[in-house]
Structure formats: C-alpha cells, structure tokens
Amino acid sequence: LAKTTQPISMDSYEGQEVNITCSHNNIATNDYITWYQQFPSQGPRFIIQGYKTKVTNEVASLFIPADRKSSTLSLPRVSLSDTAVYYCLVAPGSARQLTFGSGTQLTVLP
Amino acid sequence: EPEVTQTPSHQVTQMGQEVILRCVPISNHLYFYWYRQILGQKVEFLVSFYNNEISEKSEIFDDQFSVERPDGSNFTLKIRSTKLEDSAMYFCASSESRGGTDTQYFGPGTRLTVL
C-alpha cells in the first residue's frame, strides 16, 4: 500500500481557495488517488478521485502531476461548512480495504 | 441522490451483551463494508462482503463479529459479546463493483457505547 503524507492541519478564511497537498512517493501503476471529507461524528464522504492530470467536479478539483508522486485537492471559495477532516487515499481502483490516515483538519475561519 | 442509511444512530449497551447494527446500502450496489472509528482515532476497515460471503476482513474482525445480509436490502453487523473497547462509531459503506474504479459510499454511522 502506498504511504501518504498530508499536513495535519490547515487554516483558511471564508471565500479563499484552499489547496491540500498529499505526498505518495511509492504510488503503484494501478493506484488511484481518492479524497474523502469527514465531519465530526459523520461518515467519510467521497469528494473526488483521479489517476492523472486534472479532475474537476462540482465540489473540488484534483491536480496530479505527471510523476503521480503527489496530488493536490483544491477547494474553491471555501465556506465555514467546509471545516472538516480531509483524507487522501491511494489504492488500486478496485480496492476493498480502504486505509485511512490521520487526514488534514481544515478549519475555515470567518 | 441515493445514500447509505444506518440504524440506530446511537446504541448504548452493557458489556457482554449482543448488539446488531443495521445498514441499508445503496440499492444497486454489490459490495458492502463495515468500518469503525474509535473516538479521536483513524477510520479502520473491518470487513467487506460480496455475493453473500465475506471477501476480506481485518484482524479486528474476530470471532465476536459477524455480518449478514438477511434480505435484499439490509446488511447487519453483529457483535456477540460486547467489550468496553468496542465503543466506537461504526460506519457501513457500499460500492457498485462494476469494474474499474469502485468508489465506496459511507453511511452516517452508528455510535456504539459499551458500559
């Protein structure tokens, strides 16, 4: 399993763009990068998944450089309700056993 | 948008008692999972279930735990004789398993408190 490293915490202000970077130096050829969001006492919520280059959906963008050794989750114009823990997971696309790390605690300030 | 549901939201039990946590996965999904998260700790995988049998399980999922799909919609986790250390949030998840990437969608969780 590829080990991931992401910041323990980040602060931002409402309306700003937030970028959370995850390092995964030993990512395997068949691994995908998936980001989840978790609010206190709630289940992880899928945000976005990608394999290479850039993926965008209605919630976020995911930037993956050519070497795939890192990835950046970009949240445009965050609000207070985006305060949550964000997890970067690297695993084969059909992985059954997801391994969550400690994630990044994002705090959005008014 | 379809979602995974779980009941109850909070379960309090005495040590040694049996508990059953219930989940209704997303209707066209074929793979089902249980995870747990002890307060302040990481989300941990317990078990995955496909085609009416366990496909993977972690070391946590010992003989005290069992899973079942009793009908076409429910998926249950049973803890036979609860211990204090079983106190945690338990999350059910499901995925489509149609090949390629297979995103897991999580339910809101059941908070289990063992006294």
Coordinates of N, CA and C in Angstrom, one line a residue:
Chain A
L1 N 0.8 -1.2 0.0 CA 0.0 0.0 0.0 C 0.9 1.2 0.0
A2 N 0.5 2.2 -0.9 CA 1.3 3.4 -0.9 C 1.1 4.2 0.4
K3 N 2.2 4.7 1.0 CA 2.0 5.6 2.1 C 1.8 7.0 1.7
T4 N 0.9 7.6 2.4 CA 0.5 9.0 2.1 C 0.9 9.9 3.2
T5 N 1.3 11.2 2.9 CA 1.7 12.2 3.9 C 0.9 13.4 3.5
Q6 N 0.2 14.0 4.5 CA -0.5 15.2 4.2 C -0.4 16.1 5.5
P7 N -0.6 17.4 5.4 CA -0.5 18.2 6.6 C -1.5 17.8 7.6
I8 N -1.1 18.0 8.9 CA -2.0 17.6 10.0 C -3.2 18.6 10.0
S9 N -2.9 19.9 9.8 CA -3.9 20.9 9.9 C -3.6 22.1 9.0
M10 N -4.7 22.8 8.6 CA -4.6 24.0 7.8 C -5.7 24.9 8.2
D11 N -5.5 26.2 8.2 CA -6.5 27.2 8.4 C -6.7 28.0 7.2
S12 N -7.9 28.5 7.0 CA -8.2 29.3 5.8 C -9.3 30.3 6.2
Y13 N -9.6 31.2 5.4 CA -10.7 32.1 5.6 C -11.8 31.9 4.6
E14 N -12.9 32.3 4.9 CA -14.1 32.1 4.0 C -13.8 32.8 2.7
G15 N -14.2 32.2 1.6 CA -14.0 32.8 0.3 C -12.7 32.5 -0.4
Q16 N -11.7 32.0 0.4 CA -10.4 31.7 -0.2 C -10.4 30.3 -0.9
E17 N -9.5 30.1 -1.8 CA -9.2 28.8 -2.3 C -8.3 28.1 -1.4
V18 N -8.6 26.8 -1.2 CA -7.7 26.0 -0.3 C -7.1 24.9 -1.1
N19 N -5.8 24.7 -1.0 CA -5.1 23.6 -1.7 C -4.5 22.7 -0.6
I20 N -4.8 21.5 -0.6 CA -4.2 20.5 0.3 C -3.4 19.5 -0.5
T21 N -2.2 19.4 -0.2 CA -1.3 18.5 -1.0 C -1.0 17.2 -0.2
C22 N -1.0 16.2 -0.9 CA -0.7 14.8 -0.4 C 0.5 14.2 -1.1
S23 N 1.4 13.7 -0.4 CA 2.6 13.1 -1.0 C 2.4 11.6 -1.0
H24 N 2.7 10.9 -2.1 CA 2.6 9.5 -2.2 C 3.7 9.0 -3.1
N25 N 4.9 9.0 -2.6 CA 6.1 8.7 -3.4 C 6.1 7.3 -4.0
N26 N 5.5 6.3 -3.3 CA 5.6 4.9 -3.8 C 4.3 4.5 -4.4
I27 N 3.6 5.4 -5.1 CA 2.3 5.0 -5.7 C 2.6 4.0 -6.8
A28 N 1.7 3.0 -6.9 CA 1.9 2.0 -7.9 C 1.1 2.3 -9.2
T29 N 1.4 1.6 -10.2 CA 0.9 1.9 -11.5 C -0.6 1.8 -11.5
N30 N -1.2 0.9 -10.8 CA -2.6 0.7 -10.8 C -3.4 1.4 -9.7
D31 N -2.7 2.3 -9.0 CA -3.3 3.0 -7.9 C -4.0 4.3 -8.4
Y32 N -5.1 4.5 -7.7 CA -5.9 5.8 -7.9 C -5.8 6.6 -6.7
I33 N -6.0 7.9 -6.8 CA -6.0 8.8 -5.7 C -7.4 9.3 -5.4
T34 N -7.8 9.1 -4.2 CA -9.2 9.4 -3.8 C -9.1 10.3 -2.5
W35 N -10.0 11.3 -2.5 CA -10.1 12.2 -1.4 C -11.5 12.0 -0.8
Y36 N -11.5 11.9 0.6 CA -12.8 11.9 1.3 C -12.8 13.1 2.3
Q37 N -14.0 13.5 2.7 CA -14.2 14.6 3.7 C -14.9 13.9 4.8
Q38 N -14.6 14.3 6.0 CA -15.4 13.8 7.2 C -15.6 14.9 8.2
F39 N -16.9 15.1 8.5 CA -17.3 16.0 9.5 C -17.4 15.2 10.9
P40 N -17.3 15.9 12.0 CA -17.3 15.2 13.3 C -18.6 14.3 13.4
S41 N -18.4 13.1 13.9 CA -19.4 12.1 14.1 C -20.3 11.8 12.9
Q42 N -19.6 11.9 11.7 CA -20.3 11.5 10.5 C -19.4 10.6 9.7
G43 N -20.0 9.9 8.7 CA -19.2 9.0 7.9 C -18.3 9.8 6.8
P44 N -17.2 9.2 6.4 CA -16.5 9.9 5.3 C -17.3 10.0 4.1
R45 N -17.1 11.2 3.4 CA -17.9 11.5 2.2 C -17.0 11.6 1.1
F46 N -17.2 10.8 0.0 CA -16.4 10.9 -1.2 C -16.4 12.3 -1.8
I47 N -15.2 12.8 -2.1 CA -15.1 14.1 -2.8 C -14.8 13.9 -4.3
I48 N -13.6 13.3 -4.5 CA -13.1 13.2 -5.9 C -12.1 12.1 -6.0
Q49 N -11.9 11.6 -7.2 CA -11.0 10.6 -7.5 C -10.3 10.8 -8.8
G50 N -9.0 10.5 -8.9 CA -8.3 10.7 -10.2 C -7.1 9.7 -10.3
Y51 N -6.6 9.6 -11.6 CA -5.5 8.8 -11.8 C -4.3 9.7 -12.3
K52 N -4.6 10.6 -13.2 CA -3.5 11.5 -13.6 C -4.1 12.8 -14.1
T53 N -3.3 13.8 -14.3 CA -3.6 15.2 -14.7 C -4.6 15.8 -13.8
K54 N -5.7 16.3 -14.4 CA -6.6 17.1 -13.6 C -8.1 16.5 -13.7
V55 N -8.7 16.5 -12.5 CA -10.1 16.1 -12.5 C -10.9 17.2 -11.8
T56 N -12.0 17.5 -12.3 CA -12.9 18.5 -11.6 C -14.3 18.0 -11.6
N57 N -14.9 18.3 -10.4 CA -16.3 18.1 -10.3 C -17.0 19.3 -9.7
E58 N -18.2 19.2 -9.2 CA -18.9 20.4 -8.7 C -18.4 20.8 -7.4
V59 N -17.6 20.0 -6.7 CA -17.2 20.3 -5.4 C -15.7 20.7 -5.3
A60 N -14.9 20.1 -6.1 CA -13.4 20.3 -6.0 C -12.7 19.9 -7.3
S61 N -11.4 20.2 -7.3 CA -10.5 19.8 -8.4 C -9.4 19.0 -7.8
L62 N -8.9 18.1 -8.6 CA -7.7 17.3 -8.1 C -6.7 17.4 -9.2
F63 N -5.5 17.9 -8.8 CA -4.4 18.0 -9.7 C -3.3 16.9 -9.4
I64 N -2.9 16.2 -10.4 CA -2.0 15.1 -10.3 C -0.9 15.4 -11.3
P65 N 0.4 15.6 -10.8 CA 1.5 15.8 -11.8 C 1.8 14.5 -12.5
A66 N 2.6 14.7 -13.5 CA 2.9 13.5 -14.4 C 3.6 12.4 -13.6
D67 N 4.4 12.6 -12.6 CA 5.1 11.5 -11.9 C 4.1 10.9 -10.9
R68 N 3.0 11.5 -10.6 CA 2.0 11.0 -9.7 C 2.5 10.8 -8.3
K69 N 3.6 11.4 -7.9 CA 4.1 11.2 -6.6 C 3.4 12.1 -5.6
S70 N 2.6 13.0 -6.0 CA 1.8 13.8 -5.1 C 0.5 14.2 -5.8
S71 N -0.4 14.8 -5.0 CA -1.6 15.2 -5.6 C -2.1 16.4 -4.8
T72 N -2.9 17.3 -5.4 CA -3.4 18.5 -4.6 C -4.9 18.6 -4.8
L73 N -5.6 18.6 -3.7 CA -7.0 18.8 -3.7 C -7.3 20.3 -3.6
S74 N -8.0 20.8 -4.5 CA -8.3 22.3 -4.5 C -9.8 22.5 -4.2
L75 N -10.1 23.3 -3.2 CA -11.4 23.6 -2.8 C -11.6 25.1 -3.1
P76 N -12.5 25.4 -4.1 CA -12.6 26.9 -4.5 C -13.5 27.6 -3.5
R77 N -13.2 28.8 -3.1 CA -14.0 29.6 -2.3 C -14.7 28.9 -1.1
V78 N -13.9 28.5 -0.1 CA -14.4 27.7 1.0 C -15.3 28.5 1.9
S79 N -16.2 27.8 2.5 CA -17.1 28.4 3.5 C -16.9 27.8 4.9
L80 N -17.6 28.3 5.9 CA -17.4 27.7 7.2 C -17.8 26.2 7.2
S81 N -18.7 25.9 6.4 CA -19.2 24.5 6.4 C -18.2 23.5 5.8
D82 N -17.1 24.0 5.2 CA -16.1 23.2 4.7 C -15.1 22.7 5.8
T83 N -15.3 23.3 7.0 CA -14.4 22.8 8.1 C -14.7 21.3 8.3
A84 N -13.6 20.5 8.2 CA -13.7 19.1 8.2 C -12.3 18.5 8.2
V85 N -12.3 17.2 8.3 CA -11.0 16.4 8.0 C -11.0 15.9 6.6
Y86 N -9.9 16.1 5.9 CA -9.8 15.7 4.5 C -8.8 14.6 4.4
Y87 N -9.2 13.5 3.9 CA -8.3 12.3 3.8 C -7.9 12.1 2.3
C88 N -6.6 11.8 2.1 CA -6.1 11.4 0.8 C -5.8 9.9 0.9
L89 N -6.4 9.1 0.0 CA -6.2 7.7 0.0 C -5.6 7.3 -1.4
V90 N -4.6 6.4 -1.3 CA -4.0 5.9 -2.6 C -4.2 4.3 -2.6
A91 N -4.8 3.8 -3.5 CA -5.1 2.4 -3.6 C -5.5 2.0 -5.0
P92 N -5.4 0.7 -5.3 CA -5.9 0.2 -6.6 C -7.4 0.6 -6.7
G93 N -7.8 0.8 -8.0 CA -9.2 1.3 -8.2 C -10.3 0.4 -7.6
S94 N -10.0 -0.9 -7.6 CA -11.0 -1.8 -7.1 C -10.7 -2.3 -5.6
A95 N -9.9 -1.5 -4.9 CA -9.5 -1.9 -3.5 C -10.7 -2.0 -2.7
R96 N -10.8 -3.0 -1.9 CA -11.9 -3.3 -1.0 C -11.6 -2.7 0.4
Q97 N -10.3 -2.8 0.8 CA -10.0 -2.4 2.2 C -9.3 -1.0 2.1
L98 N -10.1 0.0 2.4 CA -9.6 1.4 2.4 C -8.8 1.6 3.6
T99 N -7.6 2.3 3.5 CA -6.8 2.6 4.6 C -6.8 4.1 4.8
F100 N -7.4 4.5 5.9 CA -7.4 6.0 6.2 C -6.3 6.3 7.1
G101 N -5.6 7.5 6.8 CA -4.6 8.0 7.6 C -5.3 9.0 8.6
S102 N -4.5 9.9 9.1 CA -5.0 10.9 10.1 C -5.7 12.0 9.4
G103 N -5.4 12.2 8.1 CA -6.1 13.3 7.4 C -5.5 14.7 7.7
T104 N -6.1 15.7 7.1 CA -5.8 17.1 7.3 C -7.1 17.8 7.9
Q105 N -6.9 18.3 9.1 CA -8.0 19.1 9.7 C -8.0 20.5 9.0
L106 N -9.0 20.8 8.2 CA -9.1 22.1 7.6 C -10.1 22.9 8.5
T107 N -9.7 24.1 8.9 CA -10.5 25.0 9.7 C -10.7 26.2 8.9
V108 N -12.0 26.5 8.6 CA -12.3 27.8 7.8 C -12.8 28.8 8.8
L109 N -12.1 29.9 8.8 CA -12.4 31.0 9.8 C -13.2 32.1 9.1
P110 N -14.1 32.8 9.9 CA -14.9 33.8 9.3 C -14.0 35.1 8.9
Chain B
E1 N -30.3 12.0 -4.4 CA -29.1 11.2 -4.5 C -29.2 10.0 -3.6
P2 N -29.0 8.8 -4.1 CA -29.1 7.6 -3.2 C -28.0 7.7 -2.1
E3 N -28.4 7.1 -0.9 CA -27.4 7.2 0.1 C -27.5 5.9 1.0
V4 N -26.5 5.6 1.7 CA -26.4 4.5 2.7 C -27.1 5.0 4.0
T5 N -28.0 4.2 4.5 CA -28.6 4.6 5.8 C -28.2 3.6 6.9
Q6 N -28.2 4.0 8.1 CA -27.8 3.2 9.2 C -28.7 3.4 10.4
T7 N -29.0 2.3 11.1 CA -29.8 2.4 12.3 C -29.3 1.5 13.4
P8 N -29.4 1.8 14.7 CA -29.8 3.1 15.2 C -28.6 4.1 15.0
S9 N -28.9 5.4 15.3 CA -27.8 6.4 15.2 C -26.9 6.3 16.5
H10 N -27.5 5.8 17.6 CA -26.8 5.7 18.8 C -27.3 4.4 19.5
Q11 N -26.4 3.6 20.0 CA -26.8 2.4 20.7 C -25.9 2.3 22.0
V12 N -26.6 2.2 23.1 CA -25.9 2.0 24.4 C -26.2 0.6 24.8
T13 N -25.2 -0.1 25.3 CA -25.3 -1.5 25.7 C -24.4 -1.8 26.9
Q14 N -24.7 -2.8 27.6 CA -23.9 -3.3 28.7 C -22.8 -4.2 28.2
M15 N -21.7 -4.2 28.8 CA -20.6 -5.1 28.4 C -21.1 -6.6 28.5
G16 N -20.8 -7.3 27.5 CA -21.2 -8.7 27.4 C -22.5 -8.9 26.6
Q17 N -23.2 -7.9 26.4 CA -24.4 -8.0 25.6 C -24.2 -8.1 24.1
E18 N -25.1 -8.6 23.4 CA -25.0 -8.7 21.9 C -25.7 -7.5 21.3
V19 N -25.1 -6.9 20.3 CA -25.7 -5.8 19.5 C -25.7 -6.1 18.1
I20 N -26.7 -5.6 17.4 CA -26.8 -5.7 15.9 C -27.0 -4.3 15.4
L21 N -26.0 -4.0 14.5 CA -26.1 -2.7 13.8 C -26.6 -2.9 12.4
R22 N -27.5 -2.0 12.0 CA -28.1 -2.3 10.7 C -27.8 -1.2 9.7
C23 N -27.8 -1.6 8.5 CA -27.4 -0.7 7.3 C -28.3 -1.1 6.1
V24 N -28.7 -0.1 5.4 CA -29.3 -0.3 4.1 C -28.4 0.3 3.1
P25 N -27.6 -0.5 2.3 CA -26.7 0.0 1.3 C -27.5 0.6 0.1
I26 N -26.8 1.3 -0.7 CA -27.4 1.9 -1.9 C -27.9 0.7 -2.8
S27 N -29.1 0.9 -3.4 CA -29.8 -0.3 -3.9 C -29.1 -1.1 -5.0
N28 N -28.4 -0.5 -5.9 CA -27.8 -1.3 -7.0 C -26.3 -1.6 -6.7
H29 N -25.9 -1.5 -5.4 CA -24.5 -1.8 -5.1 C -24.4 -3.2 -4.7
L30 N -23.2 -3.8 -5.0 CA -23.0 -5.2 -4.8 C -22.0 -5.5 -3.7
Y31 N -21.1 -4.6 -3.3 CA -20.2 -4.8 -2.3 C -20.6 -4.0 -1.0
F32 N -20.4 -4.6 0.1 CA -20.8 -3.9 1.4 C -19.6 -4.0 2.4
Y33 N -19.5 -3.0 3.2 CA -18.4 -2.9 4.1 C -18.8 -2.4 5.5
W34 N -18.0 -2.8 6.5 CA -18.1 -2.1 7.8 C -16.7 -1.6 8.2
Y35 N -16.7 -0.4 8.7 CA -15.5 0.3 9.2 C -15.9 0.8 10.6
R36 N -14.9 1.0 11.4 CA -15.2 1.6 12.7 C -14.2 2.7 13.0
Q37 N -14.6 3.6 13.9 CA -13.7 4.7 14.2 C -13.8 5.0 15.7
I38 N -12.8 4.6 16.5 CA -12.8 4.9 17.9 C -12.5 6.4 18.0
L39 N -13.2 7.0 19.0 CA -13.1 8.4 19.2 C -11.7 9.0 19.2
G40 N -11.5 9.9 18.2 CA -10.1 10.6 18.1 C -9.1 9.8 17.3
Q41 N -9.5 8.6 16.8 CA -8.6 7.8 16.1 C -9.0 7.6 14.6
K42 N -8.2 6.8 13.9 CA -8.5 6.7 12.4 C -9.7 5.8 12.1
V43 N -10.2 6.0 10.9 CA -11.2 5.1 10.4 C -10.5 3.7 10.1
E44 N -11.1 2.6 10.6 CA -10.4 1.3 10.4 C -11.4 0.4 9.7
F45 N -10.8 -0.3 8.7 CA -11.6 -1.3 8.0 C -11.9 -2.6 8.9
L46 N -13.1 -3.1 8.8 CA -13.4 -4.3 9.5 C -13.6 -5.4 8.5
V47 N -14.5 -5.3 7.5 CA -14.9 -6.4 6.7 C -15.5 -5.9 5.4
S48 N -15.3 -6.7 4.3 CA -16.1 -6.5 3.1 C -16.8 -7.8 2.8
F49 N -17.9 -7.6 2.1 CA -18.9 -8.6 1.9 C -19.4 -8.6 0.4
Y50 N -19.4 -9.7 -0.2 CA -19.9 -9.7 -1.6 C -20.5 -11.1 -1.9
N51 N -21.6 -11.1 -2.6 CA -22.2 -12.3 -3.1 C -22.5 -13.3 -1.9
N52 N -22.9 -12.7 -0.8 CA -23.3 -13.4 0.4 C -22.2 -14.0 1.2
E53 N -21.0 -13.5 1.0 CA -19.9 -14.0 1.8 C -18.9 -13.0 2.0
I54 N -18.1 -13.2 3.1 CA -17.0 -12.2 3.4 C -15.9 -12.4 2.4
S55 N -15.5 -11.2 1.8 CA -14.4 -11.3 0.9 C -13.1 -10.9 1.5
E56 N -13.1 -9.9 2.4 CA -11.9 -9.6 3.2 C -12.2 -9.2 4.6
K57 N -11.3 -9.4 5.5 CA -11.6 -9.0 6.9 C -10.3 -8.6 7.5
S58 N -10.3 -7.7 8.5 CA -9.1 -7.3 9.1 C -8.9 -8.1 10.4
E59 N -7.8 -7.8 11.1 CA -7.5 -8.5 12.3 C -8.5 -8.1 13.4
I60 N -9.1 -7.0 13.3 CA -10.1 -6.5 14.3 C -11.3 -7.4 14.3
F61 N -11.7 -7.9 13.1 CA -12.9 -8.7 12.9 C -12.7 -10.1 13.3
D62 N -12.8 -10.3 14.6 CA -12.5 -11.6 15.2 C -13.8 -12.4 15.3
D63 N -13.8 -13.5 16.1 CA -15.0 -14.3 16.2 C -16.2 -13.7 16.9
Q64 N -15.9 -12.6 17.5 CA -17.0 -11.8 18.2 C -17.9 -11.1 17.2
F65 N -17.4 -10.9 16.0 CA -18.1 -10.1 14.9 C -18.6 -11.1 13.9
S66 N -19.8 -10.7 13.4 CA -20.3 -11.4 12.2 C -21.1 -10.5 11.4
V67 N -21.3 -10.8 10.1 CA -22.1 -9.9 9.2 C -23.1 -10.8 8.5
E68 N -24.1 -10.2 8.0 CA -25.2 -10.9 7.4 C -26.0 -10.0 6.5
R69 N -26.5 -10.6 5.4 CA -27.4 -9.8 4.5 C -28.7 -10.6 4.6
P70 N -29.5 -10.3 5.6 CA -30.7 -11.2 5.9 C -31.8 -11.1 4.8
D71 N -31.8 -10.0 4.0 CA -32.8 -9.9 3.0 C -32.2 -9.1 1.8
G72 N -33.0 -8.6 0.9 CA -32.4 -7.9 -0.3 C -32.0 -6.5 0.0
S73 N -32.3 -6.0 1.2 CA -31.9 -4.6 1.4 C -31.0 -4.3 2.6
N74 N -31.1 -5.2 3.6 CA -30.3 -4.9 4.8 C -29.0 -5.6 4.9
F75 N -28.1 -5.0 5.6 CA -26.7 -5.6 5.8 C -26.4 -5.3 7.3
T76 N -26.1 -6.3 8.1 CA -26.0 -6.2 9.5 C -24.6 -6.5 10.0
L77 N -24.2 -5.9 11.1 CA -23.0 -6.3 11.8 C -23.4 -6.6 13.2
K78 N -23.1 -7.9 13.6 CA -23.4 -8.3 15.0 C -22.1 -8.4 15.8
I79 N -22.2 -7.9 17.0 CA -21.1 -8.1 18.0 C -21.7 -9.0 19.0
R80 N -21.1 -10.2 19.2 CA -21.7 -11.2 20.1 C -21.7 -10.8 21.5
S81 N -20.6 -10.4 22.0 CA -20.4 -10.1 23.4 C -19.6 -8.9 23.5
T82 N -20.2 -7.8 23.7 CA -19.5 -6.5 23.6 C -18.5 -6.3 24.7
K83 N -17.4 -5.6 24.3 CA -16.4 -5.2 25.3 C -16.4 -3.7 25.4
L84 N -15.8 -3.2 26.4 CA -15.7 -1.7 26.6 C -15.0 -1.1 25.3
E85 N -13.9 -1.8 24.9 CA -13.1 -1.3 23.7 C -13.9 -1.4 22.4
D86 N -15.1 -1.9 22.4 CA -15.9 -1.9 21.1 C -16.6 -0.6 21.0
S87 N -16.5 0.3 22.0 CA -17.2 1.6 21.9 C -16.5 2.4 20.7
A88 N -17.3 2.8 19.8 CA -16.8 3.4 18.6 C -18.0 3.9 17.7
M89 N -17.6 4.6 16.7 CA -18.6 4.9 15.6 C -18.4 3.7 14.6
Y90 N -19.5 3.1 14.1 CA -19.4 2.1 13.1 C -20.1 2.6 11.9
F91 N -19.3 2.5 10.8 CA -19.8 3.0 9.5 C -20.0 1.8 8.5
C92 N -21.1 1.9 7.9 CA -21.4 0.9 6.8 C -21.0 1.7 5.5
A93 N -20.6 1.0 4.5 CA -20.3 1.5 3.2 C -20.8 0.5 2.1
S94 N -21.0 1.0 0.9 CA -21.3 0.2 -0.2 C -20.7 0.7 -1.5
S95 N -20.4 -0.2 -2.4 CA -19.9 0.2 -3.7 C -20.5 -0.6 -4.8
E96 N -20.5 -0.1 -6.0 CA -21.2 -0.7 -7.2 C -20.5 -2.0 -7.6
S97 N -19.1 -1.9 -7.7 CA -18.3 -3.1 -8.1 C -18.7 -3.5 -9.6
R98 N -18.6 -2.5 -10.5 CA -18.9 -2.7 -11.9 C -17.6 -2.8 -12.7
G99 N -16.4 -2.9 -12.0 CA -15.2 -2.9 -12.7 C -14.5 -1.5 -12.7
G100 N -13.3 -1.5 -13.0 CA -12.6 -0.2 -12.9 C -12.5 0.3 -11.5
T101 N -12.7 1.6 -11.3 CA -12.6 2.2 -10.0 C -14.0 1.9 -9.3
D102 N -13.9 1.7 -8.1 CA -15.1 1.3 -7.3 C -15.2 2.1 -6.0
T103 N -15.9 3.3 -6.1 CA -16.0 4.2 -5.0 C -16.9 3.7 -3.9
Q104 N -16.4 3.8 -2.7 CA -17.2 3.4 -1.5 C -17.9 4.6 -1.0
Y105 N -19.2 4.4 -0.7 CA -20.0 5.4 -0.2 C -20.4 5.0 1.2
F106 N -20.2 6.0 2.2 CA -20.4 5.6 3.6 C -21.7 6.2 4.1
G107 N -22.2 5.4 5.1 CA -23.4 5.9 5.8 C -23.0 6.9 6.9
P108 N -24.0 7.4 7.7 CA -23.8 8.4 8.7 C -23.2 7.8 10.0
G109 N -23.3 6.5 10.1 CA -22.7 5.8 11.3 C -23.6 5.5 12.4
T110 N -23.2 4.6 13.2 CA -23.9 4.3 14.5 C -22.9 4.4 15.6
R111 N -23.2 5.2 16.6 CA -22.3 5.4 17.7 C -22.7 4.3 18.7
L112 N -21.7 3.4 19.0 CA -21.9 2.3 19.9 C -21.2 2.7 21.2
T113 N -21.9 2.7 22.3 CA -21.4 3.0 23.6 C -21.5 1.7 24.5
V114 N -20.5 1.1 24.9 CA -20.5 0.0 25.8 C -20.2 0.4 27.2
L115 N -21.1 0.1 28.1 CA -20.9 0.5 29.5 C -20.4 -0.7 30.4

